[in-house]
Structure formats: C-alpha cells, structure tokens
Short mmCIF file of C-alpha atoms in Angstrom, two decimals:
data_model
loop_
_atom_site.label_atom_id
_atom_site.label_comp_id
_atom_site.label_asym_id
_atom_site.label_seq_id
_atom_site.Cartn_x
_atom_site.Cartn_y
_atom_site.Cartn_z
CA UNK A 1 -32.90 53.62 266.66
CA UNK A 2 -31.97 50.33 268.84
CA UNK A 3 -30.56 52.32 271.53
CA UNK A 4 -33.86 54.95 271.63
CA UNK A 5 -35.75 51.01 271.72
CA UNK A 6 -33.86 49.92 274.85
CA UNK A 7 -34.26 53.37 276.59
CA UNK A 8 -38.02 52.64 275.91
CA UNK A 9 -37.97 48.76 277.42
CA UNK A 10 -35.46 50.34 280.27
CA UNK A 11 -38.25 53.42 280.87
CA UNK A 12 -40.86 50.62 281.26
CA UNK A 13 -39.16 48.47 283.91
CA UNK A 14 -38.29 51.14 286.22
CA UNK A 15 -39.61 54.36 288.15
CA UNK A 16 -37.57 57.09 288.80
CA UNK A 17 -38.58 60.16 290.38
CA UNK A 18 -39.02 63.62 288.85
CA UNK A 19 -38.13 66.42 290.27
CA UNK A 20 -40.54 70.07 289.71
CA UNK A 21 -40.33 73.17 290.49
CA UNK A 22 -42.93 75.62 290.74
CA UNK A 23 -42.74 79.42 292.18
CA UNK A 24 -39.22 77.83 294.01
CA UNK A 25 -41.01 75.39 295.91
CA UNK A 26 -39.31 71.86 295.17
CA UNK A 27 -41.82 68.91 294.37
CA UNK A 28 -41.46 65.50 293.67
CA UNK A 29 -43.59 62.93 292.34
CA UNK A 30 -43.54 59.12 291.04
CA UNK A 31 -43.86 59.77 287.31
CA UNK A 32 -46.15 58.20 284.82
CA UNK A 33 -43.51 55.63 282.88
CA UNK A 34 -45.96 54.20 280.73
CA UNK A 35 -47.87 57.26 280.12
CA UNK A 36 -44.17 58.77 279.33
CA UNK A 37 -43.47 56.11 277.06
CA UNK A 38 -46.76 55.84 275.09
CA UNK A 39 -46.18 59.61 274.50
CA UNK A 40 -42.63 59.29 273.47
CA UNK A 41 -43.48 56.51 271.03
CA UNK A 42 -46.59 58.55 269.19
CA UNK A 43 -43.93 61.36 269.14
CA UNK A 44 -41.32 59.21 266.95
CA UNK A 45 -44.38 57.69 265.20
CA UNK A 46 -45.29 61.38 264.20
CA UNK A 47 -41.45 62.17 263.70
CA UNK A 48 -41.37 58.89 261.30
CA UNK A 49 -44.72 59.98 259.41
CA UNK A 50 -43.07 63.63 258.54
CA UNK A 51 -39.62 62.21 257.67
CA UNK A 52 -41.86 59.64 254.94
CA UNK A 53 -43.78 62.53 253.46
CA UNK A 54 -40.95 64.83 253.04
CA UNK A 55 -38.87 61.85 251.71
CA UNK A 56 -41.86 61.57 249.00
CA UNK A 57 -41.86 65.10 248.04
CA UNK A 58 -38.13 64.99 247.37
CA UNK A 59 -38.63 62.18 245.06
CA UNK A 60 -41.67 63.79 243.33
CA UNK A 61 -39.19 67.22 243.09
CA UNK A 62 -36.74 65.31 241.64
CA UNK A 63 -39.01 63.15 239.02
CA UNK A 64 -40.59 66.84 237.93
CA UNK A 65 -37.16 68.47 237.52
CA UNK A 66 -35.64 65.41 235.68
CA UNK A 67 -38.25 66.09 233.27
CA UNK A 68 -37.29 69.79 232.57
CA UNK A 69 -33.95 68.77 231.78
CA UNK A 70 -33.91 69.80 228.39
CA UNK A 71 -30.95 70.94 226.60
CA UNK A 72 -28.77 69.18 223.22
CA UNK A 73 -26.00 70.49 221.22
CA UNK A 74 -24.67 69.37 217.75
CA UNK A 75 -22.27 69.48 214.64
CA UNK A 76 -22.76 70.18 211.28
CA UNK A 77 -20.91 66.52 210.31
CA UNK A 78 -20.63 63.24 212.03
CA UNK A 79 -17.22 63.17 210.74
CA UNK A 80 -14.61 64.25 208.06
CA UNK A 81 -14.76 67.68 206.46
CA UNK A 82 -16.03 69.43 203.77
CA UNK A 83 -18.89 72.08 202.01
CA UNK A 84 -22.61 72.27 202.89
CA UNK A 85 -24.23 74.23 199.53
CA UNK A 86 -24.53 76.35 197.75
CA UNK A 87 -28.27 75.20 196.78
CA UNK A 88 -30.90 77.04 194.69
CA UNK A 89 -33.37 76.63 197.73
CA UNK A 90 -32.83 77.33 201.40
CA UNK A 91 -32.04 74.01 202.97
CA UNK A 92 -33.12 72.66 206.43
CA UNK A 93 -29.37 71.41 207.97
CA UNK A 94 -29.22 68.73 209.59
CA UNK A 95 -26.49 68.70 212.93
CA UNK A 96 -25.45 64.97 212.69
CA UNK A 97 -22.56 65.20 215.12
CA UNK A 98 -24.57 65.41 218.77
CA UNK A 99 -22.83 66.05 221.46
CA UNK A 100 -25.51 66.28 223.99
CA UNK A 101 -29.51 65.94 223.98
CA UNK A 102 -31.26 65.43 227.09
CA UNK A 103 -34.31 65.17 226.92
CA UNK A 104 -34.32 63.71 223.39
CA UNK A 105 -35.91 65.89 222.14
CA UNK A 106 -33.83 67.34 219.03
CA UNK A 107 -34.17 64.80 216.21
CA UNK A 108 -30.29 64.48 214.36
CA UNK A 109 -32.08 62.79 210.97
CA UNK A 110 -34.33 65.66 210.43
CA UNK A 111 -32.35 68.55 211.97
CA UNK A 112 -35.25 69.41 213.81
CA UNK A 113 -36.35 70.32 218.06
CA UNK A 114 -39.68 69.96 219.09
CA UNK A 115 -40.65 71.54 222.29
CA UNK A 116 -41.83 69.21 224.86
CA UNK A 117 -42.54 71.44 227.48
CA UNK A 118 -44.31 74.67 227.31
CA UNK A 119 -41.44 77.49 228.03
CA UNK A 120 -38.24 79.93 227.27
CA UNK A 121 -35.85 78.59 225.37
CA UNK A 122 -32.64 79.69 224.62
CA UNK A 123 -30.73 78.62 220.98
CA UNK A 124 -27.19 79.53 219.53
CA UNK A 125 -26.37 78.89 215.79
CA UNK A 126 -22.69 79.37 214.57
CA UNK A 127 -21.82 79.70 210.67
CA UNK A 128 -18.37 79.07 208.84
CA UNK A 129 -17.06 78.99 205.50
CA UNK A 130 -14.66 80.73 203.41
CA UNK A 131 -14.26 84.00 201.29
CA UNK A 132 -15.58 84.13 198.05
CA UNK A 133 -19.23 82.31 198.88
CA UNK A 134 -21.17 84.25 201.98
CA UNK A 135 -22.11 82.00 204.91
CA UNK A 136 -25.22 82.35 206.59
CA UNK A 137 -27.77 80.34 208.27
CA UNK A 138 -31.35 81.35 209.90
CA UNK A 139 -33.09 79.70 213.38
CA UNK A 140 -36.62 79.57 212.44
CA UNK A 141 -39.52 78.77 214.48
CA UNK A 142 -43.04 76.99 213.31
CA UNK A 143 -40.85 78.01 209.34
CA UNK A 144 -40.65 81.67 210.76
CA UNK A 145 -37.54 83.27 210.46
CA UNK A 146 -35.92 84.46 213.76
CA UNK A 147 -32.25 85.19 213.61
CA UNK A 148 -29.36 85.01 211.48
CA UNK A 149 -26.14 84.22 211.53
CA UNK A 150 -24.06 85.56 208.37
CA UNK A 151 -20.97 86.95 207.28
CA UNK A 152 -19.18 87.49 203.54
CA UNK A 153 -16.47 88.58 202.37
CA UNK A 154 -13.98 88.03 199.05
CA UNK A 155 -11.11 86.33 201.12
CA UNK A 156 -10.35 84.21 203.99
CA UNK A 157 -12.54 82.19 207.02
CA UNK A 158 -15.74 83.66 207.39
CA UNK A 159 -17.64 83.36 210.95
CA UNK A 160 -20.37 84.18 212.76
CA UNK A 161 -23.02 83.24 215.17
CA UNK A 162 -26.25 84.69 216.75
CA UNK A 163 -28.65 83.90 219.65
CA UNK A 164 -32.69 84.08 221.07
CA UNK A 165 -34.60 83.28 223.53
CA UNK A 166 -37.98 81.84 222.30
CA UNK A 167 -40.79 81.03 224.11
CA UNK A 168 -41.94 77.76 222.79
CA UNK A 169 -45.62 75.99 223.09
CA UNK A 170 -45.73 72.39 223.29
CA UNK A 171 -45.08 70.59 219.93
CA UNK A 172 -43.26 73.75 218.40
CA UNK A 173 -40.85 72.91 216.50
CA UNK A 174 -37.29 75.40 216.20
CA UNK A 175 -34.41 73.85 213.39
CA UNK A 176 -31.81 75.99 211.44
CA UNK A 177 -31.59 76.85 207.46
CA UNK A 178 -29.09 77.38 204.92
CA UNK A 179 -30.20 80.39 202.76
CA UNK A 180 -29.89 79.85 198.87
CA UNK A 181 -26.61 80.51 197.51
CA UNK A 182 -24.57 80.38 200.74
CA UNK A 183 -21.82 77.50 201.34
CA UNK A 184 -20.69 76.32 204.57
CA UNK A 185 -17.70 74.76 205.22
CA UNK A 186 -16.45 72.31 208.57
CA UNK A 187 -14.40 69.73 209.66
CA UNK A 188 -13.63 67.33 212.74
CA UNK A 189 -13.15 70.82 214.42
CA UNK A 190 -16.82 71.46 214.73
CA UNK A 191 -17.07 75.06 213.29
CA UNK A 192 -20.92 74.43 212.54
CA UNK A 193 -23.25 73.93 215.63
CA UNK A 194 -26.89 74.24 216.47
CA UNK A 195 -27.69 74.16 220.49
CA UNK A 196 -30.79 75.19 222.73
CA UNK A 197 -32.31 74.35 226.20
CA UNK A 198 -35.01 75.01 228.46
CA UNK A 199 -34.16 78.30 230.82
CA UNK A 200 -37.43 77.62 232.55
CA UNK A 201 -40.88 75.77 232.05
CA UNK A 202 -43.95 78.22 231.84
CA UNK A 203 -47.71 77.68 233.04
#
C-alpha cells in the first residue's frame, strides 16, 4: 500500500507521455495525471469498499455456522464400574461421562438433548451387559419410542447398538431408556454411550 501511495505522489509531480494507437496510426498526447490519479484512487477506494463487505460476510458465515455446531457424546459412568438395573420401571439413563457437547445442548444431570435448532439429527446408542439379564435400551423422542438397542442371551458379554436420523423441531427433546428388567453393565472402558449431532439445519 505505501509503495501504490508514492506511485500516486510520483504520478502527480510529473507528465509523461502516452503513446496510442489507433487503425496503426501512432499518436501521442500529454496525459491527464491528475485525472489518472483521481481515477486510480476511486478505483482502490471501490477495491477497499468490496474487500470490507466481503470481509463482513465471512464473519457473519462464520458466526451462523458456529452456531450449527451441534454435536456431544457421552458415557454411561463418570468413573469406576459397575450395573445399571434391573428396575421395575423403564428408567431415563443418564450419560455422566461427556466426552464432547458443543453446543451445550445435551444436559449430563438429566440425561436429556434438547434441540436448539430446527433440523436432522443423527443419534447412536450402544448397550452392554452380561448373559443371564438381557440388555437393552430405547432412543425416544418427545417419550416416543424410536429405536432399540438389545441383545440377550444365557452366557457371556452381551452388545449391541442402533442408529436414526430424526428430524427435530426446536425445543424437542431426544434422551435414551433402560427398559424394565434389563441390566447394564460398564466400566472406565466406556461400553455404554449416547451421541447425536446436527447433519444439517432445516427452514
């Protein structure tokens, strides 16, 4: 930027000639410098004008996307091992151990997401225990039962884990439940989780 300056100041102390040529006739002519240099200055001014807007758009882009970053994952415990149930009652779980949650917007005390934006969102539950009890959770939406994860058998580890998408209205609210008479079982090793985030926001 200095050195387009002193071109400017060096344009404005001197003439130089300009050589045209038109239908191969050669023409020359004292130009215009400060005609040449107004014109070269509203240029950059225009230049500097769409360099500020697009500079603001980026920023606005970026502020918008920042806040469809939604996404959280989480554990069954914050530490140690042990069971989860059985219980007479299905029981809401609550996935203490977060790993991630951006956007805030799962809530580790209650077990619970609440949509924030209107949009598709994509959730994963996993289930563990061991033989002898069954294992198996539902992700339910607004108490609606979507998906299950479950698997029983008489002996050894039992896993499983299940997936939807779900398109989610602002305030919705999407959480995971033990059914009644199932037992979970994890450890420091995370075999328990609960995750979701935003594929994209909808209109």
């Amino acid at each position: 930027m200095k050195a387009l300056v002193c071109i400017l100041l060096l344009l404005e102390t001197f003439v130089f000639v300009v050589q045209q040529v038109d239908g191969g006739h050669n023409e020359y002519e004292i130009a215009d410098i400060p005609t040449a240099v107004r014109e070269l200055r509203e240029e950059m001014k225009k230049k500097n004008e769409e360099i500020s807007y697009l500079t603001s758009q980026v920023v606005e882009l970026r502020k918008e996307n920042k806040d469809r970053e939604i996404a959280f994952s989480a554990g069954l415990l914050e530490s140690g091992e042990g069971y989860t149930g059985s219980f007479s009652t299905d029981l809401t779980l609550t996935y203490k151990n977060v790993f991630t949650n951006i956007g805030n917007a799962y809530n580790p005390i209650t077990g619970i997401f609440t949509a924030p934006l209107k949009g598709a969102y994509m959730f994963r539950v996993s289930a563990f225990g061991n033989g002898g009890t069954a294992a198996s959770v539902f992700i339910v939406k607004n108490g609606q039962q979507m998906v299950i994860a479950h698997d029983n058998q008489p002996h050894y580890d039992l896993s499983s884990s299940n997936g939807v998408v779900l398109i989610l209205e602002v305030g919705d609210v999407v959480y995971v439940r033990l059914v009644a008479g199932r037992r979970l079982y994890d450890s420091e090793k995370n075999y328990n989780t609960f995750s979701g985030y935003l594929l994209f926001p909808l209109r």
